[in-house]
């Protein structure tokens, strides 16, 4: 389900926070709700998991994360269907959705974040520009929520913006 996640004042405020503060806030929120999150990352290369691991009392809200750059890794580790990858490519709403579902299934965690995209310097062979990133979030008892964003800047900047967006959006979704 591609849900338009509007940038509310609260979301804008969250996006202004540094990543360590977002990770700490998400950790506190998940702990309060007695939930744990898993991550499925491609273009962010484990930076979401790294941020969560640097927050206090990490084991209370984060058990494991997956980094899968290749189609083979997405299929093997996260159970993304080969047909999905062939038809829609690795950078697609369908792949992000299957990544988050696979991560939650494999980890047995009820909450998940998935990110797949082109951080740069190059885009996709199909002409998709660098900075194109698909996100998916899993919440208990709900279909995955997805979003597409186009970020500007170099590779490191796109990764940072992606990590912030993934964390801030999950905070916003959990507070609804």
PDB file of N, CA, C and O in Angstrom, residues 67-125:
ATOM      1  N   UNK A  67      21.533  -6.527   5.469  1.00  0.00           N
ATOM      2  CA  UNK A  67      22.034  -5.683   4.396  1.00  0.00           C
ATOM      3  C   UNK A  67      22.122  -6.573   3.167  1.00  0.00           C
ATOM      4  O   UNK A  67      22.804  -7.600   3.190  1.00  0.00           O
ATOM      5  N   UNK A  68      21.415  -6.195   2.125  1.00  0.00           N
ATOM      6  CA  UNK A  68      21.370  -7.024   0.920  1.00  0.00           C
ATOM      7  C   UNK A  68      21.457  -6.137  -0.315  1.00  0.00           C
ATOM      8  O   UNK A  68      20.484  -5.489  -0.685  1.00  0.00           O
ATOM      9  N   UNK A  69      22.623  -6.123  -0.927  1.00  0.00           N
ATOM     10  CA  UNK A  69      22.821  -5.299  -2.122  1.00  0.00           C
ATOM     11  C   UNK A  69      22.382  -6.016  -3.388  1.00  0.00           C
ATOM     12  O   UNK A  69      21.784  -5.413  -4.267  1.00  0.00           O
ATOM     13  N   UNK A  70      22.668  -7.278  -3.506  1.00  0.00           N
ATOM     14  CA  UNK A  70      22.386  -7.988  -4.752  1.00  0.00           C
ATOM     15  C   UNK A  70      20.979  -8.574  -4.764  1.00  0.00           C
ATOM     16  O   UNK A  70      20.375  -8.807  -3.711  1.00  0.00           O
ATOM     17  N   UNK A  71      20.490  -8.829  -5.962  1.00  0.00           N
ATOM     18  CA  UNK A  71      19.197  -9.499  -6.094  1.00  0.00           C
ATOM     19  C   UNK A  71      19.232 -10.863  -5.419  1.00  0.00           C
ATOM     20  O   UNK A  71      18.272 -11.268  -4.759  1.00  0.00           O
ATOM     21  N   UNK A  72      20.348 -11.577  -5.570  1.00  0.00           N
ATOM     22  CA  UNK A  72      20.497 -12.901  -4.961  1.00  0.00           C
ATOM     23  C   UNK A  72      20.346 -12.813  -3.435  1.00  0.00           C
ATOM     24  O   UNK A  72      19.669 -13.617  -2.815  1.00  0.00           O
ATOM     25  N   UNK A  73      20.987 -11.824  -2.830  1.00  0.00           N
ATOM     26  CA  UNK A  73      20.895 -11.653  -1.378  1.00  0.00           C
ATOM     27  C   UNK A  73      19.467 -11.298  -0.965  1.00  0.00           C
ATOM     28  O   UNK A  73      18.963 -11.814   0.039  1.00  0.00           O
ATOM     29  N   UNK A  74      18.816 -10.425  -1.716  1.00  0.00           N
ATOM     30  CA  UNK A  74      17.429 -10.067  -1.400  1.00  0.00           C
ATOM     31  C   UNK A  74      16.532 -11.299  -1.458  1.00  0.00           C
ATOM     32  O   UNK A  74      15.669 -11.494  -0.606  1.00  0.00           O
ATOM     33  N   UNK A  75      16.752 -12.128  -2.460  1.00  0.00           N
ATOM     34  CA  UNK A  75      15.943 -13.329  -2.620  1.00  0.00           C
ATOM     35  C   UNK A  75      16.243 -14.362  -1.532  1.00  0.00           C
ATOM     36  O   UNK A  75      15.331 -14.898  -0.897  1.00  0.00           O
ATOM     37  N   UNK A  76      17.528 -14.615  -1.292  1.00  0.00           N
ATOM     38  CA  UNK A  76      17.930 -15.650  -0.337  1.00  0.00           C
ATOM     39  C   UNK A  76      17.639 -15.261   1.107  1.00  0.00           C
ATOM     40  O   UNK A  76      17.060 -16.037   1.864  1.00  0.00           O
ATOM     41  N   UNK A  77      18.053 -14.052   1.498  1.00  0.00           N
ATOM     42  CA  UNK A  77      17.929 -13.639   2.899  1.00  0.00           C
ATOM     43  C   UNK A  77      16.539 -13.145   3.265  1.00  0.00           C
ATOM     44  O   UNK A  77      16.061 -13.383   4.373  1.00  0.00           O
ATOM     45  N   UNK A  78      15.909 -12.412   2.345  1.00  0.00           N
ATOM     46  CA  UNK A  78      14.670 -11.705   2.673  1.00  0.00           C
ATOM     47  C   UNK A  78      13.441 -12.260   1.967  1.00  0.00           C
ATOM     48  O   UNK A  78      12.350 -11.715   2.111  1.00  0.00           O
ATOM     49  N   UNK A  79      13.641 -13.302   1.178  1.00  0.00           N
ATOM     50  CA  UNK A  79      12.541 -13.978   0.485  1.00  0.00           C
ATOM     51  C   UNK A  79      11.834 -13.096  -0.535  1.00  0.00           C
ATOM     52  O   UNK A  79      10.635 -13.285  -0.799  1.00  0.00           O
ATOM     53  N   UNK A  80      12.552 -12.122  -1.098  1.00  0.00           N
ATOM     54  CA  UNK A  80      11.985 -11.337  -2.199  1.00  0.00           C
ATOM     55  C   UNK A  80      11.880 -12.278  -3.391  1.00  0.00           C
ATOM     56  O   UNK A  80      12.840 -12.975  -3.734  1.00  0.00           O
ATOM     57  N   UNK A  81      10.718 -12.308  -4.001  1.00  0.00           N
ATOM     58  CA  UNK A  81      10.494 -13.221  -5.127  1.00  0.00           C
ATOM     59  C   UNK A  81      11.358 -12.822  -6.319  1.00  0.00           C
ATOM     60  O   UNK A  81      11.463 -11.651  -6.662  1.00  0.00           O
ATOM     61  N   UNK A  82      11.928 -13.830  -6.963  1.00  0.00           N
ATOM     62  CA  UNK A  82      12.742 -13.577  -8.158  1.00  0.00           C
ATOM     63  C   UNK A  82      11.896 -12.927  -9.257  1.00  0.00           C
ATOM     64  O   UNK A  82      12.393 -12.101 -10.012  1.00  0.00           O
ATOM     65  N   UNK A  83      10.617 -13.302  -9.313  1.00  0.00           N
ATOM     66  CA  UNK A  83       9.719 -12.703 -10.310  1.00  0.00           C
ATOM     67  C   UNK A  83       9.548 -11.204 -10.055  1.00  0.00           C
ATOM     68  O   UNK A  83       9.433 -10.414 -10.985  1.00  0.00           O
ATOM     69  N   UNK A  84       9.496 -10.822  -8.782  1.00  0.00           N
ATOM     70  CA  UNK A  84       9.377  -9.408  -8.423  1.00  0.00           C
ATOM     71  C   UNK A  84      10.599  -8.647  -8.903  1.00  0.00           C
ATOM     72  O   UNK A  84      10.487  -7.585  -9.520  1.00  0.00           O
ATOM     73  N   UNK A  85      11.769  -9.195  -8.626  1.00  0.00           N
ATOM     74  CA  UNK A  85      13.011  -8.539  -9.026  1.00  0.00           C
ATOM     75  C   UNK A  85      13.126  -8.451 -10.545  1.00  0.00           C
ATOM     76  O   UNK A  85      13.554  -7.428 -11.080  1.00  0.00           O
ATOM     77  N   UNK A  86      12.722  -9.502 -11.248  1.00  0.00           N
ATOM     78  CA  UNK A  86      12.798  -9.503 -12.712  1.00  0.00           C
ATOM     79  C   UNK A  86      11.815  -8.510 -13.324  1.00  0.00           C
ATOM     80  O   UNK A  86      12.147  -7.801 -14.276  1.00  0.00           O
ATOM     81  N   UNK A  87      10.626  -8.451 -12.780  1.00  0.00           N
ATOM     82  CA  UNK A  87       9.590  -7.590 -13.371  1.00  0.00           C
ATOM     83  C   UNK A  87       9.732  -6.134 -12.949  1.00  0.00           C
ATOM     84  O   UNK A  87       9.576  -5.223 -13.752  1.00  0.00           O
ATOM     85  N   UNK A  88      10.000  -5.896 -11.663  1.00  0.00           N
ATOM     86  CA  UNK A  88       9.957  -4.540 -11.115  1.00  0.00           C
ATOM     87  C   UNK A  88      11.327  -3.955 -10.795  1.00  0.00           C
ATOM     88  O   UNK A  88      11.418  -2.763 -10.517  1.00  0.00           O
ATOM     89  N   UNK A  89      12.360  -4.732 -10.750  1.00  0.00           N
ATOM     90  CA  UNK A  89      13.742  -4.404 -10.369  1.00  0.00           C
ATOM     91  C   UNK A  89      13.874  -4.317  -8.842  1.00  0.00           C
ATOM     92  O   UNK A  89      12.876  -4.301  -8.116  1.00  0.00           O
ATOM     93  N   UNK A  90      15.122  -4.222  -8.416  1.00  0.00           N
ATOM     94  CA  UNK A  90      15.414  -4.157  -6.980  1.00  0.00           C
ATOM     95  C   UNK A  90      14.987  -2.827  -6.373  1.00  0.00           C
ATOM     96  O   UNK A  90      14.731  -2.738  -5.177  1.00  0.00           O
ATOM     97  N   UNK A  91      14.907  -1.797  -7.190  1.00  0.00           N
ATOM     98  CA  UNK A  91      14.520  -0.474  -6.702  1.00  0.00           C
ATOM     99  C   UNK A  91      13.084  -0.216  -7.129  1.00  0.00           C
ATOM    100  O   UNK A  91      12.805   0.369  -8.175  1.00  0.00           O
ATOM    101  N   UNK A  92      12.169  -0.738  -6.318  1.00  0.00           N
ATOM    102  CA  UNK A  92      10.742  -0.641  -6.632  1.00  0.00           C
ATOM    103  C   UNK A  92       9.924  -0.758  -5.352  1.00  0.00           C
ATOM    104  O   UNK A  92      10.409  -1.256  -4.333  1.00  0.00           O
ATOM    105  N   UNK A  93       8.697  -0.296  -5.444  1.00  0.00           N
ATOM    106  CA  UNK A  93       7.770  -0.422  -4.324  1.00  0.00           C
ATOM    107  C   UNK A  93       7.575  -1.886  -3.956  1.00  0.00           C
ATOM    108  O   UNK A  93       7.552  -2.254  -2.776  1.00  0.00           O
ATOM    109  N   UNK A  94       7.430  -2.729  -4.967  1.00  0.00           N
ATOM    110  CA  UNK A  94       7.177  -4.150  -4.729  1.00  0.00           C
ATOM    111  C   UNK A  94       8.338  -4.803  -3.987  1.00  0.00           C
ATOM    112  O   UNK A  94       8.124  -5.573  -3.039  1.00  0.00           O
ATOM    113  N   UNK A  95       9.560  -4.484  -4.396  1.00  0.00           N
ATOM    114  CA  UNK A  95      10.730  -5.064  -3.732  1.00  0.00           C
ATOM    115  C   UNK A  95      10.858  -4.559  -2.301  1.00  0.00           C
ATOM    116  O   UNK A  95      11.105  -5.344  -1.379  1.00  0.00           O
ATOM    117  N   UNK A  96      10.676  -3.262  -2.092  1.00  0.00           N
ATOM    118  CA  UNK A  96      10.753  -2.723  -0.729  1.00  0.00           C
ATOM    119  C   UNK A  96       9.731  -3.400   0.183  1.00  0.00           C
ATOM    120  O   UNK A  96      10.040  -3.772   1.320  1.00  0.00           O
ATOM    121  N   UNK A  97       8.519  -3.578  -0.333  1.00  0.00           N
ATOM    122  CA  UNK A  97       7.460  -4.219   0.444  1.00  0.00           C
ATOM    123  C   UNK A  97       7.829  -5.660   0.798  1.00  0.00           C
ATOM    124  O   UNK A  97       7.668  -6.097   1.952  1.00  0.00           O
ATOM    125  N   UNK A  98       8.335  -6.404  -0.169  1.00  0.00           N
ATOM    126  CA  UNK A  98       8.722  -7.792   0.102  1.00  0.00           C
ATOM    127  C   UNK A  98       9.945  -7.863   1.015  1.00  0.00           C
ATOM    128  O   UNK A  98      10.074  -8.793   1.818  1.00  0.00           O
ATOM    129  N   UNK A  99      10.839  -6.884   0.909  1.00  0.00           N
ATOM    130  CA  UNK A  99      12.005  -6.849   1.810  1.00  0.00           C
ATOM    131  C   UNK A  99      11.570  -6.699   3.254  1.00  0.00           C
ATOM    132  O   UNK A  99      12.058  -7.418   4.135  1.00  0.00           O
ATOM    133  N   UNK A 100      10.658  -5.763   3.525  1.00  0.00           N
ATOM    134  CA  UNK A 100      10.247  -5.548   4.919  1.00  0.00           C
ATOM    135  C   UNK A 100       9.462  -6.743   5.448  1.00  0.00           C
ATOM    136  O   UNK A 100       9.643  -7.149   6.599  1.00  0.00           O
ATOM    137  N   UNK A 101       8.626  -7.334   4.598  1.00  0.00           N
ATOM    138  CA  UNK A 101       7.887  -8.521   5.029  1.00  0.00           C
ATOM    139  C   UNK A 101       8.837  -9.684   5.314  1.00  0.00           C
ATOM    140  O   UNK A 101       8.684 -10.391   6.318  1.00  0.00           O
ATOM    141  N   UNK A 102       9.831  -9.865   4.442  1.00  0.00           N
ATOM    142  CA  UNK A 102      10.800 -10.937   4.629  1.00  0.00           C
ATOM    143  C   UNK A 102      11.620 -10.744   5.888  1.00  0.00           C
ATOM    144  O   UNK A 102      11.863 -11.691   6.645  1.00  0.00           O
ATOM    145  N   UNK A 103      12.061  -9.508   6.139  1.00  0.00           N
ATOM    146  CA  UNK A 103      12.850  -9.237   7.345  1.00  0.00           C
ATOM    147  C   UNK A 103      12.045  -9.539   8.604  1.00  0.00           C
ATOM    148  O   UNK A 103      12.567 -10.133   9.553  1.00  0.00           O
ATOM    149  N   UNK A 104      10.785  -9.138   8.617  1.00  0.00           N
ATOM    150  CA  UNK A 104       9.934  -9.412   9.791  1.00  0.00           C
ATOM    151  C   UNK A 104       9.703 -10.911   9.959  1.00  0.00           C
ATOM    152  O   UNK A 104       9.731 -11.426  11.084  1.00  0.00           O
ATOM    153  N   UNK A 105       9.505 -11.623   8.859  1.00  0.00           N
ATOM    154  CA  UNK A 105       9.286 -13.068   8.931  1.00  0.00           C
ATOM    155  C   UNK A 105      10.533 -13.785   9.457  1.00  0.00           C
ATOM    156  O   UNK A 105      10.444 -14.600  10.382  1.00  0.00           O
ATOM    157  N   UNK A 106      11.684 -13.469   8.894  1.00  0.00           N
ATOM    158  CA  UNK A 106      12.917 -14.152   9.280  1.00  0.00           C
ATOM    159  C   UNK A 106      13.322 -13.811  10.713  1.00  0.00           C
ATOM    160  O   UNK A 106      13.751 -14.672  11.471  1.00  0.00           O
ATOM    161  N   UNK A 107      13.155 -12.553  11.104  1.00  0.00           N
ATOM    162  CA  UNK A 107      13.587 -12.117  12.439  1.00  0.00           C
ATOM    163  C   UNK A 107      12.543 -12.347  13.524  1.00  0.00           C
ATOM    164  O   UNK A 107      12.859 -12.257  14.703  1.00  0.00           O
ATOM    165  N   UNK A 108      11.307 -12.597  13.120  1.00  0.00           N
ATOM    166  CA  UNK A 108      10.180 -12.743  14.052  1.00  0.00           C
ATOM    167  C   UNK A 108       9.905 -11.449  14.815  1.00  0.00           C
ATOM    168  O   UNK A 108       9.407 -11.483  15.947  1.00  0.00           O
ATOM    169  N   UNK A 109      10.241 -10.321  14.203  1.00  0.00           N
ATOM    170  CA  UNK A 109       9.957  -9.018  14.809  1.00  0.00           C
ATOM    171  C   UNK A 109       8.698  -8.432  14.186  1.00  0.00           C
ATOM    172  O   UNK A 109       8.448  -8.610  12.999  1.00  0.00           O
ATOM    173  N   UNK A 110       7.880  -7.715  14.960  1.00  0.00           N
ATOM    174  CA  UNK A 110       6.610  -7.191  14.453  1.00  0.00           C
ATOM    175  C   UNK A 110       6.721  -5.888  13.671  1.00  0.00           C
ATOM    176  O   UNK A 110       5.795  -5.496  12.971  1.00  0.00           O
ATOM    177  N   UNK A 111       7.850  -5.199  13.783  1.00  0.00           N
ATOM    178  CA  UNK A 111       8.029  -3.889  13.140  1.00  0.00           C
ATOM    179  C   UNK A 111       9.254  -3.969  12.246  1.00  0.00           C
ATOM    180  O   UNK A 111      10.264  -4.587  12.616  1.00  0.00           O
ATOM    181  N   UNK A 112       9.170  -3.356  11.066  1.00  0.00           N
ATOM    182  CA  UNK A 112      10.310  -3.399  10.158  1.00  0.00           C
ATOM    183  C   UNK A 112      10.452  -2.139   9.329  1.00  0.00           C
ATOM    184  O   UNK A 112       9.480  -1.411   9.106  1.00  0.00           O
ATOM    185  N   UNK A 113      11.681  -1.904   8.889  1.00  0.00           N
ATOM    186  CA  UNK A 113      12.023  -0.817   7.965  1.00  0.00           C
ATOM    187  C   UNK A 113      12.800  -1.451   6.818  1.00  0.00           C
ATOM    188  O   UNK A 113      13.734  -2.228   7.066  1.00  0.00           O
ATOM    189  N   UNK A 114      12.421  -1.112   5.580  1.00  0.00           N
ATOM    190  CA  UNK A 114      13.195  -1.547   4.417  1.00  0.00           C
ATOM    191  C   UNK A 114      13.511  -0.339   3.546  1.00  0.00           C
ATOM    192  O   UNK A 114      12.684   0.571   3.406  1.00  0.00           O
ATOM    193  N   UNK A 115      14.715  -0.351   2.973  1.00  0.00           N
ATOM    194  CA  UNK A 115      15.167   0.737   2.106  1.00  0.00           C
ATOM    195  C   UNK A 115      15.895   0.131   0.918  1.00  0.00           C
ATOM    196  O   UNK A 115      16.788  -0.706   1.093  1.00  0.00           O
ATOM    197  N   UNK A 116      15.513   0.563  -0.290  1.00  0.00           N
ATOM    198  CA  UNK A 116      16.203   0.126  -1.498  1.00  0.00           C
ATOM    199  C   UNK A 116      16.218   1.280  -2.492  1.00  0.00           C
ATOM    200  O   UNK A 116      15.199   1.944  -2.679  1.00  0.00           O
ATOM    201  N   UNK A 117      17.367   1.547  -3.058  1.00  0.00           N
ATOM    202  CA  UNK A 117      17.432   2.678  -3.975  1.00  0.00           C
ATOM    203  C   UNK A 117      18.792   2.856  -4.588  1.00  0.00           C
ATOM    204  O   UNK A 117      19.663   1.996  -4.483  1.00  0.00           O
ATOM    205  N   UNK A 118      18.957   4.001  -5.226  1.00  0.00           N
ATOM    206  CA  UNK A 118      20.223   4.383  -5.847  1.00  0.00           C
ATOM    207  C   UNK A 118      20.761   5.604  -5.116  1.00  0.00           C
ATOM    208  O   UNK A 118      20.301   6.715  -5.342  1.00  0.00           O
ATOM    209  N   UNK A 119      21.715   5.380  -4.235  1.00  0.00           N
ATOM    210  CA  UNK A 119      22.294   6.494  -3.494  1.00  0.00           C
ATOM    211  C   UNK A 119      23.251   7.296  -4.369  1.00  0.00           C
ATOM    212  O   UNK A 119      23.455   8.472  -4.148  1.00  0.00           O
ATOM    213  N   UNK A 120      23.842   6.655  -5.343  1.00  0.00           N
ATOM    214  CA  UNK A 120      24.749   7.334  -6.248  1.00  0.00           C
ATOM    215  C   UNK A 120      26.122   6.708  -6.198  1.00  0.00           C
ATOM    216  O   UNK A 120      26.348   5.776  -5.453  1.00  0.00           O
ATOM    217  N   UNK A 121      27.030   7.147  -6.982  1.00  0.00           N
ATOM    218  CA  UNK A 121      26.892   8.314  -7.848  1.00  0.00           C
ATOM    219  C   UNK A 121      26.052   8.058  -9.093  1.00  0.00           C
ATOM    220  O   UNK A 121      25.631   8.997  -9.759  1.00  0.00           O
ATOM    221  N   UNK A 122      25.793   6.780  -9.397  1.00  0.00           N
ATOM    222  CA  UNK A 122      25.028   6.452 -10.592  1.00  0.00           C
ATOM    223  C   UNK A 122      23.617   6.025 -10.230  1.00  0.00           C
ATOM    224  O   UNK A 122      23.353   5.575  -9.111  1.00  0.00           O
ATOM    225  N   UNK A 123      22.732   6.131 -11.193  1.00  0.00           N
ATOM    226  CA  UNK A 123      21.371   5.642 -11.053  1.00  0.00           C
ATOM    227  C   UNK A 123      21.274   4.243 -11.645  1.00  0.00           C
ATOM    228  O   UNK A 123      22.283   3.553 -11.819  1.00  0.00           O
ATOM    229  N   UNK A 124      20.048   3.849 -11.964  1.00  0.00           N
ATOM    230  CA  UNK A 124      19.821   2.520 -12.499  1.00  0.00           C
ATOM    231  C   UNK A 124      20.061   2.419 -13.996  1.00  0.00           C
ATOM    232  O   UNK A 124      20.035   3.427 -14.707  1.00  0.00           O
ATOM    233  N   UNK A 125      20.283   1.214 -14.448  1.00  0.00           N
ATOM    234  CA  UNK A 125      20.474   0.967 -15.875  1.00  0.00           C
ATOM    235  C   UNK A 125      19.231   1.326 -16.675  1.00  0.00           C
ATOM    236  O   UNK A 125      19.309   1.572 -17.871  1.00  0.00           O
TER     237      UNK A 125
END
